[in-house]
Coordinates of C-alpha atoms in Angstrom, one line a residue:
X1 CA -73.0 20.4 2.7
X2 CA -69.5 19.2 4.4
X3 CA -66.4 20.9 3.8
X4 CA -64.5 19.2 1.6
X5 CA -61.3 21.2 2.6
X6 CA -60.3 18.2 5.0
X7 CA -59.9 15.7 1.6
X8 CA -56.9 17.7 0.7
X9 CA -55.2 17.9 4.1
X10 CA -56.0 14.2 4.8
X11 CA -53.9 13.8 1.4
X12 CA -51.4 16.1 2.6
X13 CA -50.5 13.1 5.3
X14 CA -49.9 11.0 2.4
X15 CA -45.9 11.1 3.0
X16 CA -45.8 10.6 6.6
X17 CA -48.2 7.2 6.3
X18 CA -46.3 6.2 3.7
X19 CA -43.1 6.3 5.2
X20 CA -44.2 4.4 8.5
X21 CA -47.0 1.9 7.0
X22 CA -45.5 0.8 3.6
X23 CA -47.7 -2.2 3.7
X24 CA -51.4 -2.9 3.9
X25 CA -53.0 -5.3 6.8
X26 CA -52.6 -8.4 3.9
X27 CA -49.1 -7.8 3.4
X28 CA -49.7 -6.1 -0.3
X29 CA -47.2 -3.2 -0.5
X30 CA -49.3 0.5 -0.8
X31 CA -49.6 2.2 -3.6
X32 CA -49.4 5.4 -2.3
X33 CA -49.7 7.1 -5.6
X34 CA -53.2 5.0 -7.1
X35 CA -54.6 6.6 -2.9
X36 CA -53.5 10.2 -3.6
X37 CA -55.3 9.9 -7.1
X38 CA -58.6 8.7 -5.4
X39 CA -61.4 11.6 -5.5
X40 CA -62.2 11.0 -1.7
X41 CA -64.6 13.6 -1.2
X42 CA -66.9 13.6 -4.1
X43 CA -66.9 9.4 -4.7
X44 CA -64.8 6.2 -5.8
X45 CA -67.0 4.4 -7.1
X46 CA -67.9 3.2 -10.5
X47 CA -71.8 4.5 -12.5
X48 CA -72.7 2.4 -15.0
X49 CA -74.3 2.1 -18.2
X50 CA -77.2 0.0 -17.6
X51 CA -76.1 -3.0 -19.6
X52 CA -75.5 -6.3 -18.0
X53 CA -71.9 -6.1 -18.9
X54 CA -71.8 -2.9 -17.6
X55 CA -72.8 -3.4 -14.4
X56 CA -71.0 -6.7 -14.2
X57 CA -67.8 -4.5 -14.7
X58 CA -68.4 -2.0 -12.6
X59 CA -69.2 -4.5 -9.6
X60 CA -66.1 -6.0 -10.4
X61 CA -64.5 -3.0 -10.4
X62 CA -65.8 -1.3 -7.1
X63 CA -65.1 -4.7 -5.2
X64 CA -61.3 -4.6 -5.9
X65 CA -61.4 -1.1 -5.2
X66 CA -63.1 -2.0 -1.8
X67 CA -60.6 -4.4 -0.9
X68 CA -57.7 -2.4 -2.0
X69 CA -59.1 0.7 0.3
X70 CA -59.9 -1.9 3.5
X71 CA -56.9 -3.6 3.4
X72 CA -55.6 -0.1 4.2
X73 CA -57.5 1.5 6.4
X74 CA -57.3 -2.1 8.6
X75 CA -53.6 -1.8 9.1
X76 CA -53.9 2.3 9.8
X77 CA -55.0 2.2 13.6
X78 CA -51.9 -0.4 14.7
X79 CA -49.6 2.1 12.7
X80 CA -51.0 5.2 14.8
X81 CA -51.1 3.6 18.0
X82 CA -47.3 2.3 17.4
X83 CA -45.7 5.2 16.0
X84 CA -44.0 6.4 19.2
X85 CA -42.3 8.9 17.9
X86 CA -45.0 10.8 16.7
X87 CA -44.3 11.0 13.1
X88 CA -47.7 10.7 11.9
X89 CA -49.9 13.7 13.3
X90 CA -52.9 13.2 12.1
X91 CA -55.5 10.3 11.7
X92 CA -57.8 12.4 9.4
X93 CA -56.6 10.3 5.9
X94 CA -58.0 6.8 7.6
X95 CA -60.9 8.9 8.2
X96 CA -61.0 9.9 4.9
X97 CA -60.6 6.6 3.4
X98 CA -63.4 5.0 5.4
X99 CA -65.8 8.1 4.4
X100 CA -65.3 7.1 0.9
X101 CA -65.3 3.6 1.6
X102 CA -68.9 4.0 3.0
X103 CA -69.8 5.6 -0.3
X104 CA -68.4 2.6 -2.6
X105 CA -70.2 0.1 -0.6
X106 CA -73.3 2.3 -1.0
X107 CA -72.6 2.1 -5.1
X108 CA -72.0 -1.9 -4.3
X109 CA -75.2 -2.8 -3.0
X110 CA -76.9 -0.1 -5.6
X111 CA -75.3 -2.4 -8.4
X112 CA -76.4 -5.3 -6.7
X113 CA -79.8 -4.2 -6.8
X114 CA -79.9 -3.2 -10.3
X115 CA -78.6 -6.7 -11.3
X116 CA -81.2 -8.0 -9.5
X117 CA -84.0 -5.9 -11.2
X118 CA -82.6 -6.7 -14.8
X119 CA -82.2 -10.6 -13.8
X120 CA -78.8 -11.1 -13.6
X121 CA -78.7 -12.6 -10.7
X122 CA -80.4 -13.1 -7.5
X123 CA -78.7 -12.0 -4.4
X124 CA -78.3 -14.0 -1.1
X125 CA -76.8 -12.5 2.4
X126 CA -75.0 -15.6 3.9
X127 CA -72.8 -15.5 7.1
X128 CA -69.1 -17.1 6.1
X129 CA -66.8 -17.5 8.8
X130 CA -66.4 -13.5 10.0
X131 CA -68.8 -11.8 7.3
X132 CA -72.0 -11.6 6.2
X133 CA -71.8 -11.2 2.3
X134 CA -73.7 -10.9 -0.3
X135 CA -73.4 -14.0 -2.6
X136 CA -74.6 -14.1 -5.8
X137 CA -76.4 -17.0 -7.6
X138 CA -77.8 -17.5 -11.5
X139 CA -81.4 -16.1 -11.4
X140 CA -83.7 -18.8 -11.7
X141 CA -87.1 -16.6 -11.8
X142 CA -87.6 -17.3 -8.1
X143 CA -87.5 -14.6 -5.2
X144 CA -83.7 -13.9 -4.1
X145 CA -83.3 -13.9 -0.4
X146 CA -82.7 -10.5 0.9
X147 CA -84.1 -10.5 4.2
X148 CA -82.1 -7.7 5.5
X149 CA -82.1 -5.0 2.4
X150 CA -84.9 -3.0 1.0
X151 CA -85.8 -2.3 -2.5
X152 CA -84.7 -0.2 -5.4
X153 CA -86.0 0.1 -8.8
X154 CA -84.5 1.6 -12.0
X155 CA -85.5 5.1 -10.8
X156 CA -84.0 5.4 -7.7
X157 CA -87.0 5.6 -5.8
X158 CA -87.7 3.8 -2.6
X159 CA -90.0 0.6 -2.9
X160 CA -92.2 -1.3 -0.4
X161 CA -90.6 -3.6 1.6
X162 CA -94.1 -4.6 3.1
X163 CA -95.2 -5.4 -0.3
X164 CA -93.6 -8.5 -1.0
X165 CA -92.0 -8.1 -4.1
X166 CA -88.6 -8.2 -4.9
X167 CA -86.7 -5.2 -7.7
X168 CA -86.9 -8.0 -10.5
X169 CA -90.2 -9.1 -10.0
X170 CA -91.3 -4.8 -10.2
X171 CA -89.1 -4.5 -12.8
X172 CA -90.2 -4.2 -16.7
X173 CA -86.3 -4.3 -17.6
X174 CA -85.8 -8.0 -19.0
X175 CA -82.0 -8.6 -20.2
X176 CA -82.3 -12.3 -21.2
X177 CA -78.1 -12.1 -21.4
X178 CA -76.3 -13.8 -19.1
X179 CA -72.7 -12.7 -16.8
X180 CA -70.0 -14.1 -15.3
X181 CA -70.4 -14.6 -11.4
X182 CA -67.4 -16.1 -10.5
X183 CA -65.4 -13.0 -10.6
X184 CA -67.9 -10.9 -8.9
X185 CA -68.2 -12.7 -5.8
X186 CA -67.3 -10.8 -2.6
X187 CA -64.2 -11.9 -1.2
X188 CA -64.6 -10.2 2.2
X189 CA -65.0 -13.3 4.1
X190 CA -61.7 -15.1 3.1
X191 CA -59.9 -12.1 3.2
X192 CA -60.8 -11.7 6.9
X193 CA -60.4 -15.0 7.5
X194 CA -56.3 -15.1 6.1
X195 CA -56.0 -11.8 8.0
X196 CA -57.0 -13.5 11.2
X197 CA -54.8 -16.8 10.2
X198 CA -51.7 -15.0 9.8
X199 CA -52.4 -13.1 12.9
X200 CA -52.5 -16.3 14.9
X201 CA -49.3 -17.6 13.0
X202 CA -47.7 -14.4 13.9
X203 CA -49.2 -14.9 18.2
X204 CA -47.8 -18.3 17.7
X205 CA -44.3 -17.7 16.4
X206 CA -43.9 -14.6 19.0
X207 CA -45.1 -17.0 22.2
X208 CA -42.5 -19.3 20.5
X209 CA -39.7 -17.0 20.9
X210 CA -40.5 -15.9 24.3
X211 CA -41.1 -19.3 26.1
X212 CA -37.3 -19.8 24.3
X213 CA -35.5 -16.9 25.7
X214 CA -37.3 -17.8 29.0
X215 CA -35.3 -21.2 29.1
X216 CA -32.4 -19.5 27.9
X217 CA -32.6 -16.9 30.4
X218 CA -33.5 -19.5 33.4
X219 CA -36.6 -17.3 33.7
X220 CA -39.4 -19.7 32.8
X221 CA -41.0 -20.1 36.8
X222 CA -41.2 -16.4 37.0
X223 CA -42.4 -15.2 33.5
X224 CA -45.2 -13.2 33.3
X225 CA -48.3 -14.8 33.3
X226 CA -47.6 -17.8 35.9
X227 CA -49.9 -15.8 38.4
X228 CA -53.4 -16.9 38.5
X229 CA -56.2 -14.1 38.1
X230 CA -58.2 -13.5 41.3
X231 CA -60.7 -11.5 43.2
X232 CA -63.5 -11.9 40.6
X233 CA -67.3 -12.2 42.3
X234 CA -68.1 -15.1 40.5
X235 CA -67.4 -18.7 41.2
X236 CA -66.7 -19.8 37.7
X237 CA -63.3 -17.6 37.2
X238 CA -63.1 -17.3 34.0
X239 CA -60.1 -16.9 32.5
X240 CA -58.7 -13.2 32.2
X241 CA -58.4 -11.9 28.5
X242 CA -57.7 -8.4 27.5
X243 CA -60.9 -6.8 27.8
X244 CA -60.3 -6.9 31.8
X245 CA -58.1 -4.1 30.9
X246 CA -61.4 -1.8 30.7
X247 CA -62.5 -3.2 34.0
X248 CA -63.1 0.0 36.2
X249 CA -61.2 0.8 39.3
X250 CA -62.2 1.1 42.9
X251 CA -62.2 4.8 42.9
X252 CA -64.6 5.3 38.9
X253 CA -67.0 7.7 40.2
X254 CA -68.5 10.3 37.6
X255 CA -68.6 8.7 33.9
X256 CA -70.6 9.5 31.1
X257 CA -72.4 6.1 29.3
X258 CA -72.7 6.6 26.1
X259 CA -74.4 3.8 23.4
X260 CA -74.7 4.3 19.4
X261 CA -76.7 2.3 16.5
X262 CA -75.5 1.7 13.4
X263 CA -76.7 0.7 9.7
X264 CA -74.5 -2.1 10.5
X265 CA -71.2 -3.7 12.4
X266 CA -68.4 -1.9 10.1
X267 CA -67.5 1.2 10.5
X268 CA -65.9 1.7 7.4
X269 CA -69.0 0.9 5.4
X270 CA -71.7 1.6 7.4
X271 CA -72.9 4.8 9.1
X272 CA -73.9 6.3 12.8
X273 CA -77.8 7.0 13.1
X274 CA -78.4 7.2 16.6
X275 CA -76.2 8.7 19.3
X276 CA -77.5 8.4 23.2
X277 CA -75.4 9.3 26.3
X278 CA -76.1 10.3 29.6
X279 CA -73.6 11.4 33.0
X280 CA -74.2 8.8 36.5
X281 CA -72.0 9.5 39.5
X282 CA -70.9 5.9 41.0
X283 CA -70.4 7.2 44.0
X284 CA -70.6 10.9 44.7
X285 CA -73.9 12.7 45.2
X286 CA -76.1 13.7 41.6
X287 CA -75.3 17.3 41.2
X288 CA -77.3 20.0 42.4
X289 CA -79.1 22.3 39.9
X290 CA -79.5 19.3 37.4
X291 CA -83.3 18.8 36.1
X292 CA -84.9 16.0 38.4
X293 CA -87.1 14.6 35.7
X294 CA -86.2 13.1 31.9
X295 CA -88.5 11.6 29.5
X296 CA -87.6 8.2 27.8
X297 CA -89.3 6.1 25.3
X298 CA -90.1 3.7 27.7
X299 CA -92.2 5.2 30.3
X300 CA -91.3 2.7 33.2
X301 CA -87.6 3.9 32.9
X302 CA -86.6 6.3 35.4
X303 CA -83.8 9.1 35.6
X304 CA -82.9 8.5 39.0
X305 CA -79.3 9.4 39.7
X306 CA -78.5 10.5 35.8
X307 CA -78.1 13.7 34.4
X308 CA -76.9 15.3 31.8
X309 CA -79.0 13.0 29.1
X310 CA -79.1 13.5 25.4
X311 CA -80.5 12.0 22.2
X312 CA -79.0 12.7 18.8
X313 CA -80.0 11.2 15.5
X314 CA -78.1 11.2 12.2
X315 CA -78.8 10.5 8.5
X316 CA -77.6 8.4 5.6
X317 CA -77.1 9.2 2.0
X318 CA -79.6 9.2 -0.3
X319 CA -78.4 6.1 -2.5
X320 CA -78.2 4.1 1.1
X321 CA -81.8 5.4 2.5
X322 CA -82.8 3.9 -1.4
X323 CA -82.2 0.8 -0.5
X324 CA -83.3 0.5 2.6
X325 CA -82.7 -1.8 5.5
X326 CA -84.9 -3.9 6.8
X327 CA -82.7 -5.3 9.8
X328 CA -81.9 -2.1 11.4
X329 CA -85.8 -1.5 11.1
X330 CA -86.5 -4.4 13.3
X331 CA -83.8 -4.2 15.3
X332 CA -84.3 -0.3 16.7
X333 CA -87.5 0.8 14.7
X334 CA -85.2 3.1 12.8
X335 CA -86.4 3.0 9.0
X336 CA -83.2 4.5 7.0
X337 CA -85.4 5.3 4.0
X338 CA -86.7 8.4 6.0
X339 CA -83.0 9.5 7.2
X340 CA -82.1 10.4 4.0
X341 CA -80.0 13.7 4.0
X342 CA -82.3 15.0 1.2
X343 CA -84.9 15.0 4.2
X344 CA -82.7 17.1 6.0
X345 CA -81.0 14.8 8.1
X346 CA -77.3 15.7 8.6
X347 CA -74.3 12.6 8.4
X348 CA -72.6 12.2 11.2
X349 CA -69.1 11.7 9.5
X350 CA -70.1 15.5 7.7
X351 CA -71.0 17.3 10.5
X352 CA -67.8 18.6 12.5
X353 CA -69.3 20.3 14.7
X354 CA -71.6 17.4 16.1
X355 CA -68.3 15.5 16.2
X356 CA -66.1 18.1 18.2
X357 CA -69.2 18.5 20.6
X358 CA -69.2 14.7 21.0
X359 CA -65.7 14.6 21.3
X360 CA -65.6 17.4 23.9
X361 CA -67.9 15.4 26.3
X362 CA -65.8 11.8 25.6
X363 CA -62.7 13.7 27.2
X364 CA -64.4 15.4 30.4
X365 CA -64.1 11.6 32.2
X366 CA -63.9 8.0 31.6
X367 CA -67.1 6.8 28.8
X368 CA -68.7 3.3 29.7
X369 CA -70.0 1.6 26.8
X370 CA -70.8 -2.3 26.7
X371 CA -69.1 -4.1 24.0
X372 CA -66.6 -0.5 24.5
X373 CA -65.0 -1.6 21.4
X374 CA -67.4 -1.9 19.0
X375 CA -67.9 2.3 19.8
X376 CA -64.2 3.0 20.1
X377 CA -63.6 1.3 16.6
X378 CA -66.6 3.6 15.4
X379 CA -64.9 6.9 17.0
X380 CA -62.3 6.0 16.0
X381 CA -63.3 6.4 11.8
X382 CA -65.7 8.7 12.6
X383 CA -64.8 11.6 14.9
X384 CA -62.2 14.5 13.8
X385 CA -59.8 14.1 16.9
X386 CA -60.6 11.4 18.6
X387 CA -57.9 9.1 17.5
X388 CA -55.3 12.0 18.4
X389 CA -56.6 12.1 22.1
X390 CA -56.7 8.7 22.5
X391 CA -53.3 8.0 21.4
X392 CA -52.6 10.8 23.9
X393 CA -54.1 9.6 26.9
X394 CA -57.1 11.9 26.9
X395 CA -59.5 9.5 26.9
X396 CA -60.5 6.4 29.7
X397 CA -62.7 3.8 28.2
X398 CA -65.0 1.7 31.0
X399 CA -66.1 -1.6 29.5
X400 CA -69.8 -3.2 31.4
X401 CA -69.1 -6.1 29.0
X402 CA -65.8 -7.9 31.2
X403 CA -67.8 -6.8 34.3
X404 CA -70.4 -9.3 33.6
X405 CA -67.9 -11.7 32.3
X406 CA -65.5 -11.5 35.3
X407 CA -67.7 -10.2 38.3
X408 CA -71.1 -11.3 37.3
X409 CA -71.8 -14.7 39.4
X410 CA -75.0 -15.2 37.0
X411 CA -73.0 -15.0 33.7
X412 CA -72.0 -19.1 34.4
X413 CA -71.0 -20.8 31.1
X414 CA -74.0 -22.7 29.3
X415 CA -73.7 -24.8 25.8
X416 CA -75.8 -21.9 24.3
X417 CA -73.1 -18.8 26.1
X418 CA -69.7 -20.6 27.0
X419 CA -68.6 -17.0 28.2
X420 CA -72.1 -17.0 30.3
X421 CA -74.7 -14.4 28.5
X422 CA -73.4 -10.9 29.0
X423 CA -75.6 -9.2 26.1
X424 CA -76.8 -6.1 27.9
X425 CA -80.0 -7.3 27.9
X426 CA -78.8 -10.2 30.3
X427 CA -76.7 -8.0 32.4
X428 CA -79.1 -5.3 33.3
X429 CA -81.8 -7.9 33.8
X430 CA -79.3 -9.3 36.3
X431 CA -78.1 -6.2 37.8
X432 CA -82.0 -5.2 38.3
X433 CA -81.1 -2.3 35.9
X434 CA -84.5 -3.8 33.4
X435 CA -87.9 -5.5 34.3
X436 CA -87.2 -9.3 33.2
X437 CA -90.8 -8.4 31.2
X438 CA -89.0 -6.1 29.0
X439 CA -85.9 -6.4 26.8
X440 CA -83.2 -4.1 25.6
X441 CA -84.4 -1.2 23.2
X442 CA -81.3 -1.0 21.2
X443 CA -81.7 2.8 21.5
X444 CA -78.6 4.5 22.3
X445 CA -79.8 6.7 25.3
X446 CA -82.3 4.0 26.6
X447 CA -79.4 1.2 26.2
X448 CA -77.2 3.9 27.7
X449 CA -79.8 4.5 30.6
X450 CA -80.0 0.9 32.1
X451 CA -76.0 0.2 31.3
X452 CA -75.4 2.8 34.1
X453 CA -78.1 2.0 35.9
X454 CA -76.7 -1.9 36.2
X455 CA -73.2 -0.8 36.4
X456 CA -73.8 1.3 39.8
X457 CA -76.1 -1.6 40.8
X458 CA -73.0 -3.9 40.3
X459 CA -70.3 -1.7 41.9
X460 CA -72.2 -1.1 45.6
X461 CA -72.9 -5.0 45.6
X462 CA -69.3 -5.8 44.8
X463 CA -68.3 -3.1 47.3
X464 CA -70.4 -4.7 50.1
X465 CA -68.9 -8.0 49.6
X466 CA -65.1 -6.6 48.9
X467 CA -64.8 -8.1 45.4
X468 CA -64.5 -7.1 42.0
X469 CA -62.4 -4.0 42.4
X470 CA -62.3 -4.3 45.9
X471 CA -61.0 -7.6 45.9
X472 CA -57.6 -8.9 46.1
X473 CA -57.0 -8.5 42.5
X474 CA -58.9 -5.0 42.4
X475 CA -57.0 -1.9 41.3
X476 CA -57.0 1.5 42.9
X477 CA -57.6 4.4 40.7
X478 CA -60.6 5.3 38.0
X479 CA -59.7 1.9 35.9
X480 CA -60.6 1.4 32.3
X481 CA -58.6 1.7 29.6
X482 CA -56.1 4.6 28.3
X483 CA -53.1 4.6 26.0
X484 CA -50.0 7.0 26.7
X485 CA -50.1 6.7 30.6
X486 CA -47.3 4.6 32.1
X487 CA -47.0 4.7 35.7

């Protein structure tokens, strides 16, 4: 059971977000009071009667809630990270929002399912532009594509996703009435999409107003940026972007790698199952005293020069391990409908003290992570503190991802990868990190293992030729990426 005691503080913050973010990431101005009336803790979303009307309003109703809550919590990490003067303390109420928010998009795809079951509609998962969504089409008696969602019937037990059948073809509830679609069609996909136009309106107007105060200022041949980007090991040179800002420095030596799996890619609806980290020294000796041996899944893996390795695995609610998920099955052999927290599996966004533990070990020394930003956005919503220390400079985040794109001479551009192929997959493979007979595991302490193992790979090659961060371009220092140092 969580403590709910941190609901009513992350309300407490109410007035200091609402004084420095008055507006949502779509421009909508916040009703702060319609947030301080939400019941965060205990659910926001709508139960039903089962009618078809019913659930047709309350689908309605829990999408416009959803996009009311996201809009928020999108714009809350650029309000943090730019409140210099430190009026907001605390990042606990985006927290807060994105645990509920997990919770309403649990409810969503519930309702989903049950208007499946009574024929309502049949349910499709289409990618549109930056989303996957769930689109919604008269049911015509035929099988709804669902490839990457279990089943649910009216009882809210778990079905057979090797069985073949779909909720309304198990389903003795028949509701010959027909609803309204059009108004209960996810949005999320041309929200994002109007978010990321008026972010590139926005880029556009700024660079417009800078190249014009150059030429007013004379300063055009000497404004930042005129300086091409060198000392990369590869002989492509891609163009730098602003992930080479977690590019490690010449002096990174003892990091922890750290890897996580998710129910899916947003971590305001979707939840932490599977944490794996493990220390590696890039250039000092392994410590003395620290067991020599570690078992993996994979029995061709060895420790070699890590330490310090752990596996932790988290649960899901019961309404989410309900409906299954299919994809995540595949994908890591991790089947949700046994991590339900009514098998005594424990959440990670309700357990505090796995959080500060995880927390206390992000903070020691720079974490490596490929794709770094895909965890940091997870911490970020997920772990009590980690916000506050990464506004405050605690934390250095290493990224293997631009090291494959900038100092990885076999990650050439192709018409399948125009950035070159720098899954981690690819780059271990590469870096001699994994046998070109196996593939990733998408495990977070075997994905962590061989990320480490490449990276260390990649550094004493780079060394030997004095490239990458020993190049011309190469920084001094540990690297990676903090906030609130300036030098």
């Amino acid at each position: 059971m969580t403590d709910r005691a941190w609901f009513d503080a992350a309300k407490g913050d109410i007035p200091q977000w609402a004084a420095s973010m008055p507006k949502d990431a779509d421009g909508t101005t916040i009703d702060w009071d319609w947030v301080r009336s939400l019941d965060l803790a205990h659910g926001v979303g709508t139960i039903p009667e089962s009618t078809p009307q019913s659930i047709h309003d309350a689908l309605k109703a829990d999408y416009a809630t959803r996009e009311h809550l996201e809009s928020i919590i999108a714009q809350c990490n650029s309000t943090f990270m730019t409140d210099y003067d430190r009026f907001i303390g605390s990042y606990r109420l985006p927290r807060a929002l994105a645990y509920a928010n997990r919770r309403l998009n649990d409810n969503i795809n519930t309702l989903l399912h049950l208007g499946e079951q009574q024929h309502l509609w049949a349910v499709s998962r289409e990618r549109r532009g930056r989303a996957t969504i769930a689109v919604l089409k008269p049911y015509s008696g035929s099988r709804p594509s669902n490839d990457d969602q279990g089943m649910l019937n009216l009882s809210g037990e778990t079905g057979d996703a090797s069985a073949g059948n779909t909720a309304a073809e198990n389903s003795d509830v028949k509701f010959p009435t027909t609803v309204a679609l059009d108004d209960i069609q996810d949005r999320t996909a041309a929200i994002l999409d109007a978010r990321a136009e008026r972010r590139k309106a926005q880029r556009f107007q700024k660079r417009a107003g800078d190249a014009a105060m150059a030429r007013a200022n004379l300063s055009g041949a000497t404004s930042p940026g005129g300086a091409a980007s060198s000392g990369n090991a590869t002989g492509h040179h891609p163009k730098p972007d602003w992930r080479d800002a977690y590019l490690p420095g010449r002096d990174v030596d003892a990091v922890m790698g750290i890897d996580i799996e998710t129910t899916g890619i947003d971590p305001a609806r979707d939840y932490i199952i599977d944490v794996g980290f493990e220390f590696m020294n890039m250039a000092s000796p392994r410590p003395a005293g620290e067991p020599e041996t570690y078992a993996y899944e994979q029995g061709y893996y060895a420790a070699g020069d890590a330490y310090g390795q752990s596996r932790l695995a988290f649960g899901v609610p019961p309404e989410n391990a309900a409906l299954g998920n299919a994809l995540i099955a595949k994908l890591t052999g991790i089947d949700v409908r046994g991590r339900s927290s009514e098998a005594g599996y424990r959440l990670f966004d309700e357990w505090p003290q796995a959080q500060a533990g995880l927390l206390a070990r992000l903070t020691q020394q720079p974490y490596v992570a490929h794709n770094a930003t895909f965890e940091h956005s997870w911490f970020m919503l997920n772990v009590a503190g980690y916000a506050e220390s990464y506004r405050a400079g605690r934390i250095t985040i290493i990224d293997t991802l631009p090291m494959s794109r900038q100092w990885d001479p076999g990650a050439v551009p192709t018409n399948e990868h125009p950035y070159g192929d720098n899954t981690l997959d690819a780059y271990a493979k590469r870096q001699g990190a994994l046998d070109s007979a196996h593939n990733e595991r998408h495990l977070g302490l075997e994905d962590s293992h061989i990320m480490l193992v490449a990276m260390k790979h990649h550094l004493a090659a780079l060394k030997a030729q004095r490239k990458g961060p020993w190049g011309p371009a190469g920084r001094a220092g540990v690297g990676g990426k903090s906030c609130g140092r300036k030098r």
